[in-house]
Each structure stands twice: as structure tokens, then as C-alpha cells.
Short mmCIF file of C-alpha atoms in Angstrom, two decimals:
data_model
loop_
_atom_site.label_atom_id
_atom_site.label_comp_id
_atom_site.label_asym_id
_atom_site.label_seq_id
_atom_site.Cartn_x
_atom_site.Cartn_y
_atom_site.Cartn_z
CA UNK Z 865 196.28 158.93 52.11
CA UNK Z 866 198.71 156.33 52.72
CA UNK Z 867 197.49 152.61 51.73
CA UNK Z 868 197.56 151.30 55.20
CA UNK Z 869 195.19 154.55 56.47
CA UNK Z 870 192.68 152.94 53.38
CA UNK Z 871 193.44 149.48 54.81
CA UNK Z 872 192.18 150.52 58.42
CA UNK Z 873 189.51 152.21 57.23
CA UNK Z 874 188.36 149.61 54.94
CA UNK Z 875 188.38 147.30 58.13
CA UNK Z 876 187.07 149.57 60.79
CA UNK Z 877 183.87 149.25 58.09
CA UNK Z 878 184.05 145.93 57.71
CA UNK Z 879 184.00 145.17 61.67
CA UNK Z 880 181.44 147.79 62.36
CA UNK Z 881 179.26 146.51 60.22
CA UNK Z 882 179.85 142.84 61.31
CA UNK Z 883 179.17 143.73 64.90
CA UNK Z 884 176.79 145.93 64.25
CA UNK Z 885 175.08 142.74 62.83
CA UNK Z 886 176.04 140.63 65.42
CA UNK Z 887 174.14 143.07 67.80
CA UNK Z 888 171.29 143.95 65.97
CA UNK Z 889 170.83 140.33 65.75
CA UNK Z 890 171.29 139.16 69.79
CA UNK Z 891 169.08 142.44 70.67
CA UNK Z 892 166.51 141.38 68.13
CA UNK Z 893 166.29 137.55 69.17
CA UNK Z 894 166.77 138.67 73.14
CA UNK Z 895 163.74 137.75 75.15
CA UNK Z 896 161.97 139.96 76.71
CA UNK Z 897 163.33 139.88 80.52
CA UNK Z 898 160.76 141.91 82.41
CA UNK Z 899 158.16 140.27 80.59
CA UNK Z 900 159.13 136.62 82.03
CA UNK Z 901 159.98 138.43 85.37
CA UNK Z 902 156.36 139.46 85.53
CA UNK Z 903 155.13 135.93 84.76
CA UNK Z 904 157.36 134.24 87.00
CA UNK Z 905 156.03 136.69 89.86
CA UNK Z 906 152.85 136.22 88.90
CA UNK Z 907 153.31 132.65 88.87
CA UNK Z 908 154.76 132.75 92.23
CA UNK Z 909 152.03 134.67 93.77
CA UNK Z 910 149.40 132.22 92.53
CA UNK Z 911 151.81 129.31 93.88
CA UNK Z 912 151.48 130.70 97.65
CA UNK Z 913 148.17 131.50 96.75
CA UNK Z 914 147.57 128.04 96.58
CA UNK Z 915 149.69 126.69 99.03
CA UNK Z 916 147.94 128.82 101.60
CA UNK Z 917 144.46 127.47 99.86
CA UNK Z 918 145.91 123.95 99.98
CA UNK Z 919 146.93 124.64 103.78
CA UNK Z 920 143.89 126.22 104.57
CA UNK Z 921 141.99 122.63 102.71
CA UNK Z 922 144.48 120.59 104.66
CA UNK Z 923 143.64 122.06 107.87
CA UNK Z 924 139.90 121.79 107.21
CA UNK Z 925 140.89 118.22 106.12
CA UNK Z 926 142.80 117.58 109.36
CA UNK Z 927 139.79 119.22 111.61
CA UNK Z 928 137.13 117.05 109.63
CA UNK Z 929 139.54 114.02 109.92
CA UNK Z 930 139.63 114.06 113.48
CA UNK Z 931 135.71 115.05 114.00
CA UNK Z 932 135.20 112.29 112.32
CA UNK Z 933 137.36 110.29 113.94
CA UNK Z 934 136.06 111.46 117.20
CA UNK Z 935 132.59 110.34 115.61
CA UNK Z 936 133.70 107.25 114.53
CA UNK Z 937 135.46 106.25 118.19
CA UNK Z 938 131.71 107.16 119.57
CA UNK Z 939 130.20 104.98 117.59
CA UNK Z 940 132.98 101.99 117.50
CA UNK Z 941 132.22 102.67 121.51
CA UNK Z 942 128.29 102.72 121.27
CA UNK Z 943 128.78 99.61 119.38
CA UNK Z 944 130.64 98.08 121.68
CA UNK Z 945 128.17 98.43 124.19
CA UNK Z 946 125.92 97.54 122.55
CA UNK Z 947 127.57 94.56 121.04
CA UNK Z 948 128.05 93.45 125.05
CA UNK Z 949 124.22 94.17 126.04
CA UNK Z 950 123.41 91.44 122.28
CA UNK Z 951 125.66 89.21 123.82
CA UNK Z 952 124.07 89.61 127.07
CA UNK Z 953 120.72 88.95 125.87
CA UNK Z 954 121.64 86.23 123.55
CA UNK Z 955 122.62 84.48 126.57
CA UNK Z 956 119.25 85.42 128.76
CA UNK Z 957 117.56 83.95 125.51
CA UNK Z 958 119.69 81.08 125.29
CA UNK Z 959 118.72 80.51 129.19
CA UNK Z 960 115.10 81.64 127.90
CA UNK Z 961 115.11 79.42 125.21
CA UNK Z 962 116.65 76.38 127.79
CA UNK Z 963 113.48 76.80 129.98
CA UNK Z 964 110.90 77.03 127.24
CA UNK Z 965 112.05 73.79 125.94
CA UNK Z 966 111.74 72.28 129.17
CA UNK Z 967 108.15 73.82 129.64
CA UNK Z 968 107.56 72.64 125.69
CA UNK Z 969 108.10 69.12 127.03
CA UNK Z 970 106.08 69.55 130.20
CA UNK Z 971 103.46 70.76 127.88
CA UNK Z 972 103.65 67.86 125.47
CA UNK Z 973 103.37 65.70 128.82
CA UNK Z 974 100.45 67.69 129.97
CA UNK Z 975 98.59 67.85 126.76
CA UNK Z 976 99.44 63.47 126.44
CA UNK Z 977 97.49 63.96 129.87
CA UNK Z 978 94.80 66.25 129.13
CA UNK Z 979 93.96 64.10 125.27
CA UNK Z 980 93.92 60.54 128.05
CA UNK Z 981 92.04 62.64 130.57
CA UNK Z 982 89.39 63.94 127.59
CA UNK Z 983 88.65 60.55 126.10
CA UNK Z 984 88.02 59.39 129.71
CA UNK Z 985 85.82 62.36 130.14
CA UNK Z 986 84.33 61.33 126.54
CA UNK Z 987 83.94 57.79 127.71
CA UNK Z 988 82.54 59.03 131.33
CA UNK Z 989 80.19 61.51 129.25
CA UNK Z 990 78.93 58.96 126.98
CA UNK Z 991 77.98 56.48 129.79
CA UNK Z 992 76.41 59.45 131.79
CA UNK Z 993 74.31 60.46 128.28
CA UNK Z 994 73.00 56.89 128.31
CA UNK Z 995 72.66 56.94 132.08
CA UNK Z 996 70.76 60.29 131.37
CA UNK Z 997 68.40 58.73 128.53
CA UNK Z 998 67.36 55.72 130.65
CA UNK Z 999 67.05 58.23 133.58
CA UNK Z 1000 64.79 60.40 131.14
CA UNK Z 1001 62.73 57.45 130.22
CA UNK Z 1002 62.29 56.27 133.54
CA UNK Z 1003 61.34 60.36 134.41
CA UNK Z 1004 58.92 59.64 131.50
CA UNK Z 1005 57.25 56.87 132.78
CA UNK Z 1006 57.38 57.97 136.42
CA UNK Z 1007 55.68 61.38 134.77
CA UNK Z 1008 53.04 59.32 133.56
CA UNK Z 1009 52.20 57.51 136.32
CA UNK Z 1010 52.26 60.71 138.24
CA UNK Z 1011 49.63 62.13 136.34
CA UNK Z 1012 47.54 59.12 136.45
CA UNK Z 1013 48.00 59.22 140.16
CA UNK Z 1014 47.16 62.50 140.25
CA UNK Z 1015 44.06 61.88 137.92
CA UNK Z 1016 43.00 59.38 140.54
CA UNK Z 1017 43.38 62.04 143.20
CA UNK Z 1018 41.57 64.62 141.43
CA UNK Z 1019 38.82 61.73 141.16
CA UNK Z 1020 38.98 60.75 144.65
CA UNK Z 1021 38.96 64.20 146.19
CA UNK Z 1022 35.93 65.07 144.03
CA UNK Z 1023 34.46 62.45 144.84
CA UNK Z 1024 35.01 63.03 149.10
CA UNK Z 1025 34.14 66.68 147.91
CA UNK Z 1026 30.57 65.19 147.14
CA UNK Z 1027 30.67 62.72 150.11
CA UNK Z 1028 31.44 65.61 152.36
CA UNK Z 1029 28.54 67.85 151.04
CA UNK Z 1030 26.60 64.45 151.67
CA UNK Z 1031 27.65 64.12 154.46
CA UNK Z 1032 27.02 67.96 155.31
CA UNK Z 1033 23.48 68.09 153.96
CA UNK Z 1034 22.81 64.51 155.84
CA UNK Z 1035 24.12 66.25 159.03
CA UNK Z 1036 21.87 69.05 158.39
CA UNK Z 1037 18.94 67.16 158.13
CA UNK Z 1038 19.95 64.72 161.01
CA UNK Z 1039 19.98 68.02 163.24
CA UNK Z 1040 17.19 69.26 161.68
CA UNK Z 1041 15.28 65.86 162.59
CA UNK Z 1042 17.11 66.17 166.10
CA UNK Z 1043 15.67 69.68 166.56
CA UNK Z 1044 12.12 68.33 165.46
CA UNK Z 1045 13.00 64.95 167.76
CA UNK Z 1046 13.61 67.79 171.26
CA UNK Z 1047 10.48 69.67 170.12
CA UNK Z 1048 8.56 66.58 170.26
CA UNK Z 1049 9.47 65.38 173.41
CA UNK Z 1050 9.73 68.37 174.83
CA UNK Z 1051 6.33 68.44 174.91
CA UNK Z 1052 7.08 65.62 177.15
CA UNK Z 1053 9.58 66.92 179.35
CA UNK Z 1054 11.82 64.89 177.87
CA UNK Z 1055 14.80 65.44 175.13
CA UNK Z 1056 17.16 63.37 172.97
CA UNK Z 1057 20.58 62.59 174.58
CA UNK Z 1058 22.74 63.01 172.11
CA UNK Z 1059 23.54 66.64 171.61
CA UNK Z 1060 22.90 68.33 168.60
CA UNK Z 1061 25.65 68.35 165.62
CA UNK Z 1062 26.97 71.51 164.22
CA UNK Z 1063 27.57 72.06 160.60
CA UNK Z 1064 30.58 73.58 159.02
CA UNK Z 1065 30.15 77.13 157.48
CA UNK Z 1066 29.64 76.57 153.44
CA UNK Z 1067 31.15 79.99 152.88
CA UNK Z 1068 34.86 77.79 153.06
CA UNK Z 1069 34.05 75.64 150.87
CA UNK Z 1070 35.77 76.51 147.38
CA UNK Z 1071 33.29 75.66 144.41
CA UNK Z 1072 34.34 73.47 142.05
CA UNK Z 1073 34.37 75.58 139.28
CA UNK Z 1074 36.26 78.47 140.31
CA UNK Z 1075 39.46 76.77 139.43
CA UNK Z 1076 40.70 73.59 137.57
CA UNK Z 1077 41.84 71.21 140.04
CA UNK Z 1078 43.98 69.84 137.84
CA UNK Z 1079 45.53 73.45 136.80
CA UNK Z 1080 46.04 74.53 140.34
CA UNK Z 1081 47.29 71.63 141.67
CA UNK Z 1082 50.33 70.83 139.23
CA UNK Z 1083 51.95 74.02 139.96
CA UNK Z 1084 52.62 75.89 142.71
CA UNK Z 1085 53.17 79.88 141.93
CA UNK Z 1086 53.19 82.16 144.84
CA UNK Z 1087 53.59 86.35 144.74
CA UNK Z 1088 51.92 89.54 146.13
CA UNK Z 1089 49.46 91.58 144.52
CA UNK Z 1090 51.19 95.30 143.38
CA UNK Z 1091 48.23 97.12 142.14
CA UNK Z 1092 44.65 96.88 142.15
CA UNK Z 1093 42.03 99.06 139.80
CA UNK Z 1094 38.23 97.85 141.59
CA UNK Z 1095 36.76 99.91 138.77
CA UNK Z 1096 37.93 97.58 136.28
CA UNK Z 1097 38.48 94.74 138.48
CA UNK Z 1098 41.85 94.33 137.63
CA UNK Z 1099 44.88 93.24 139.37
CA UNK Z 1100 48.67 93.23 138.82
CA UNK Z 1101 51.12 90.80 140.16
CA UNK Z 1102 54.42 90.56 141.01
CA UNK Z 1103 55.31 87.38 139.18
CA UNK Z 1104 55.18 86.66 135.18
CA UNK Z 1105 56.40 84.91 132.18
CA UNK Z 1106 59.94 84.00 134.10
CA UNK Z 1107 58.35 82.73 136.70
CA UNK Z 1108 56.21 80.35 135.21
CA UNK Z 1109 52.67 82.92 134.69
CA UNK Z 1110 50.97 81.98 131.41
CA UNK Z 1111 47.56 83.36 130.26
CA UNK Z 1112 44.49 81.77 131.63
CA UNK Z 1113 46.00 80.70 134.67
CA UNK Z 1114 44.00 81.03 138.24
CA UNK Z 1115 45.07 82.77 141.47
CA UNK Z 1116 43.79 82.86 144.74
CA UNK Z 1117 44.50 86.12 146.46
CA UNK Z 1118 44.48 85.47 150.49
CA UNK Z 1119 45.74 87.99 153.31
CA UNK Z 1120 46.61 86.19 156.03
CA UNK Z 1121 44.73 82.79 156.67
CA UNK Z 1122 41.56 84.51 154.61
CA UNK Z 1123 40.48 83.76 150.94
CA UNK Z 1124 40.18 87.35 149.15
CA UNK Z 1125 39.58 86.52 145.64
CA UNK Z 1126 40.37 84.53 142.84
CA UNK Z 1127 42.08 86.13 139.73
CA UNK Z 1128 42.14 85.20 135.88
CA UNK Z 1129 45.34 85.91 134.14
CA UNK Z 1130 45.17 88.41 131.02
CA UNK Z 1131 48.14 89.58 130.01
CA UNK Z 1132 51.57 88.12 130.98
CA UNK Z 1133 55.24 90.29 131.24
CA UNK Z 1134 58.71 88.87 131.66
CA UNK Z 1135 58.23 89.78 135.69
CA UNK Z 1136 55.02 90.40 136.10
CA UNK Z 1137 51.02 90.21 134.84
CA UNK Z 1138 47.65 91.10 134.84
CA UNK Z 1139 44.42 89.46 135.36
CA UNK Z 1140 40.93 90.51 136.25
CA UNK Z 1141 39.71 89.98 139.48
CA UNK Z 1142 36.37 87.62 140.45
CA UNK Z 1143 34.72 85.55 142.90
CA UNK Z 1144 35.40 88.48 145.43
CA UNK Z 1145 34.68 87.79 149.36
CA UNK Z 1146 32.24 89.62 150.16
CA UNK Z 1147 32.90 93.03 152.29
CA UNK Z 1148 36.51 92.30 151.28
CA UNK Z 1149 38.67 93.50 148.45
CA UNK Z 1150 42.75 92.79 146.78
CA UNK Z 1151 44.56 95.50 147.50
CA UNK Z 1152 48.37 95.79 147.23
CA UNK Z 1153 50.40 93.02 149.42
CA UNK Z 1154 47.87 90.48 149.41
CA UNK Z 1155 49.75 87.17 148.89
CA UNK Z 1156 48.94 85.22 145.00
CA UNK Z 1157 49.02 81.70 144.98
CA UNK Z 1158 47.86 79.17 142.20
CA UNK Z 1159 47.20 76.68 145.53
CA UNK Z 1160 46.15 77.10 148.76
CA UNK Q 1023 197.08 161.18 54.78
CA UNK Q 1024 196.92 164.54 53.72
CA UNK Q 1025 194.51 165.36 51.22
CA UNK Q 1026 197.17 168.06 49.97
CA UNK Q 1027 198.65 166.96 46.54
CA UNK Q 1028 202.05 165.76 47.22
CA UNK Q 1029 205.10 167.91 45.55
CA UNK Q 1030 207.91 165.64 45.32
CA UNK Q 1031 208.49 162.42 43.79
CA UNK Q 1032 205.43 160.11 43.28
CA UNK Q 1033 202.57 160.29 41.29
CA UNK Q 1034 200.24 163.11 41.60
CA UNK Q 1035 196.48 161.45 42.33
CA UNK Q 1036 194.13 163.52 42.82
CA UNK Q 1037 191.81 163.77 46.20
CA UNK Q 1038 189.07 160.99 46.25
CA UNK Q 1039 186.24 161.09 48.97
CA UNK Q 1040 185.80 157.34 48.91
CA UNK Q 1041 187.27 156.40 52.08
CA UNK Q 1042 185.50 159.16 53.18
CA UNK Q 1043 181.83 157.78 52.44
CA UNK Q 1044 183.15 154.23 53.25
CA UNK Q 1045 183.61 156.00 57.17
CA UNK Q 1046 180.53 157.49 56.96
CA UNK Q 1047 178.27 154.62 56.33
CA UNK Q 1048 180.26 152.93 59.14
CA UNK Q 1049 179.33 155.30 61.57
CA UNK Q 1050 175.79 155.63 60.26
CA UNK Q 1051 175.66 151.63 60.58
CA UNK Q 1052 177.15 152.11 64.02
CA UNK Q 1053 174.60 154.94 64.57
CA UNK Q 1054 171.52 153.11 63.20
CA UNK Q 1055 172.77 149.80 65.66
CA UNK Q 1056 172.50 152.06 68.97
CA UNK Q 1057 169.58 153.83 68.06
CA UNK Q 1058 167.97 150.31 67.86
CA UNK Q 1059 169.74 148.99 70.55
CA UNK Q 1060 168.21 152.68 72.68
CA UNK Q 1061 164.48 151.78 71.32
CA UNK Q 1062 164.80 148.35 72.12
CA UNK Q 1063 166.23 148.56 75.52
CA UNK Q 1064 163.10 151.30 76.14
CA UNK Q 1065 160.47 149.41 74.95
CA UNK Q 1066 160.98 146.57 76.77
CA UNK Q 1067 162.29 147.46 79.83
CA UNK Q 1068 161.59 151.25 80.07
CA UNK Q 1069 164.99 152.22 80.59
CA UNK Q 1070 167.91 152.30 78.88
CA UNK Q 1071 171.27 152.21 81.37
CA UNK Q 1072 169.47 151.18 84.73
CA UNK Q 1073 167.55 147.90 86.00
CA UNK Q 1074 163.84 147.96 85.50
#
């Protein structure tokens, strides 16, 4: 074996081994291609993935942009009108307010009026009130001098009551001496000239205690008799308490131009009362209609 | 580069099998390189001439 054959051979070893090396040493440091393909695949896939998510957001985005700006114009619109219907009616209350101020004033005038006009009133009323008291006091007096009048009356009528039964009984026995007078002389065919007087009926003639001329008189109640019970003599009238009726009081029940009865008050009802009946007429009786007066 | 003993002139050396072993561990190292390179290539890609 020739020295250069060893030389070549001791080479060809030496660079085998060195590249062997050399490759061992790349193919052992190498990355691993397919594996970084795969990621940057997968990583491309979830890129679209989310740029078709991002679209899909940014289209929702865009749809809910513009519904909401088509909201948004609605209301800037509905705003609007009703921004020009406040303006509007700021200006019908500015006009509103304008006039009140004017009636304010008028008021204020009117109420300067009416405050004069009430302390005239007061002034006027005052006077009147004393007007009214001196007025009262004068009714007063006038009221007592009306019932001593009427005392008199009562007095004086009583007392013509008795001249008139004088008189009556006087007539009486003036006819009754006339009628003796004509018997006399008719035995002589004569007879007294005067003609003979007749006497009132004394059936008319109220007595004097049936009724209070002083009660009847003041007062003058009239109504109509609404029920009668004859078994228990009583009577029910169509006037009461609001009228005037009080217990005790006396009625004289006529019909027509005739006395009936005379009634005593018993019980007494806003508008109407009861009273037994007395003093009838005889072969006459109350009965429902009959006028009820306290005079006659 | 015979191995035959040579029969004129020069020394007479007998055969050695050095360069001999020194070729075959080269082509084992060469051997052991591609089979790595073959299991390498296959375990990561699958293949070991064509494109994955």
C-alpha cells in the first residue's frame, strides 16, 4: 500500500467523520418544519376565524349604529317639535301672563273699591243698627201703649157687652110693659102707638167665658178642621206649631156665616194640632172643612 | 496497493489491516449519520425523499 493510498484513506476518515458531524449536528438542531407548518395553519384558520367574527361584530355594529341613529334622528325630531310647541306655549303664557297682570291690577283696583265700598257699608250698617235700636225702642213703647189701648178696649167692650145685655133685658121688660100697656087698653079699645120693640136672639151672643178676649183678640189664626172623632170630642186642625198654634189656645169653628163650636188646643205638631171640642151648637157638629179661627 | 509482499528491492513489511479498520469505521460513521438522518427525516415529517 503505497503512502499516498494511506494518506487518502486517512483523510477520506477524517472528512467523513467531520461531515458526518456537521450533519448529525444541523439534522439534530433542525426545527421541526411540519410542526410550525401546522401551527402557522392553525394560526391562520383562527385568524379568518376571527376576521369573519370581527366582520360579522362589525356588521352587527354597523346595523345597531344606524338603528340607533335612526332612533336618535326620531327623537332629535320629536324634540324638535316639541321644543317648537314649549316655545309656542311659552309665548301663549307670556301673553297669559301679560293679561293676568293687567286683571291683577284691575283686581287690586276693585278690591281698593270693594274695602271703600265695605267701610261705607260698615258705616251705613252701623247708622241703620242705631236707626234699628231707636226704631226697636220706639216699637217697644208703641207695643206698650198698644196693649194698654187694647186693655182699655177689652174694658170698654165689656163694659158695652153689659150695657147691651142692659139694654136687652130693659128692652125686654119695656115690651113686656108695652104688651101689658095694649092689654090694658085694649080693654078700652084703645092701644099704645108706638109699636112694640123686638129683641135680638141671645143664642148670638158669645159668653164671656168661652174665650179670653184678650187671647183671641191679639192674634189672628185661621185654618180648616181635617178630622173630627164626636166620640171623644176631638178635633184636628190644619195649622200648628209653625203657624203660630200653642197649647191652650181657643178656636171657633164656623161653616159659613154660622158659629159651630169652640175648640181647646191639646196637643200641638209642627203643621198641625189637636184640641177637644166644646160649647157645641146645638143640632150642629165640626166635621172636616169647617173653617178655625182664633177671631171671628 | 497490493497486499502481495513485494519481491524486488524494498523492504519486505508485512500486510497490516489498519487502513483497513480505519475505512471501516468511516463507512460505519457514514452509515450510522444516514441511518439518523432516515429516522429523523421519518419522524418528523413521515417521509424520507418526498414533501410531507
Amino acid at each position: 500500500m503505497s503512502t499516498l493510498t494511506k494518506v487518502l484513506i486517512v483523510l477520506l476518515t477524517v472528512f467523513s467523520i467531520f461531515l458526518c458531524g456537521i450533519v448529525v449536528t444541523y439534522v439534530a438542531n433542525a426545527e421541526n418544519q411540519r410542526e410550525r407548518a401546522d401551527n402557522l395553519q392553525r394560526n391562520i384558520q383562527s385568524a379568518k376565524a376571527s376576521q369573519a367574527a370581527a366582520v360579522e361584530e362589525m356588521e352587527t355594529a354597523k346595523k345597531a349604529v344606524e338603528a340607533l341613529k335612526a332612533e336618535l334622528n326620531a327623537q332629535i325630531t320629536d324634540l324638535d317639535a316639541k321644543n317648537k310647541e314649549l316655545i309656542a306655549q311659552m309665548d301663549d303664557v307670556k301673553r297669559q301672563n301679560t293679561v293676568l297682570m293687567a286683571e291683577s291690577q284691575q283686581q287690586r283696583a276693585s278690591a281698593t273699591m270693594a274695602t271703600e265700598l265695605a267701610n261705607k257699608q260698615t258705616e251705613m250698617f252701623k247708622a241703620a243698627q242705631t236707626q234699628l235700636s231707636s226704631l226697636q225702642a220706639d216699637q217697644s213703647n208703641r207695643g206698650k201703649e198698644l196693649d194698654e189701648t187694647n186693655q182699655m178696649l177689652l174694658e170698654r167692650m165689656a163694659v158695652i157687652a153689659q150695657l147691651e145685655d142692659k139694654v136687652k133685658r130693659l128692652t125686654e121688660e119695656n115690651q113686656e110693659v108695652e104688651n101689658r100697656l095694649n092689654q090694658y087698653l085694649q080693654q078700652y079699645g084703645r092701644i099704645a102707638a108706638k109699636a112694640p120693640t123686638t129683641v135680638a136672639p141671645r143664642t148670638a151672643v158669645r159668653p164671656a167665658s168661652a174665650a179670653p178676649a184678650g187671647q183671641t183678640r191679639t192674634i189672628a189664626l185661621n185654618g180648616q178642621v181635617t178630622a173630627v172623632d164626636m166620640k171623644n170630642k176631638l178635633a184636628e186642625i190644619s195649622i200648628g206649631a209653625a203657624a203660630g198654634v200653642r197649647q191652650e189656645m181657643k178656636f171657633h169653628i164656623t161653616r159659613g156665616d154660622r158659629w159651630v163650636a169652640d175648640m181647646l188646643i191639646l196637643e200641638v205638631g209642627p203643621d198641625k194640632a189637636v184640641g177637644i171640642v166644646d160649647l157645641t151648637q146645638q143640632g150642629m157638629q165640626p166635621q172636616a172643612g169647617d173653617t178655625v179661627a182664633t177671631n171671628l | 496497493m497490493s497486499p502481495m509482499p513485494q519481491s524486488r528491492g524494498g523492504k519486505i513489511s508485512p500486510p497490516s489491516n489498519l487502513y483497513t479498520a480505519i475505512l471501516a469505521v468511516a463507512f460505519g460513521v457514514v452509515l450510522a449519520t444516514a441511518a439518523y438522518v432516515t429516522f429523523a427525516c421519518q419522524t418528523c415529517y413521515g417521509t424520507i425523499f418526498g414533501m410531507p
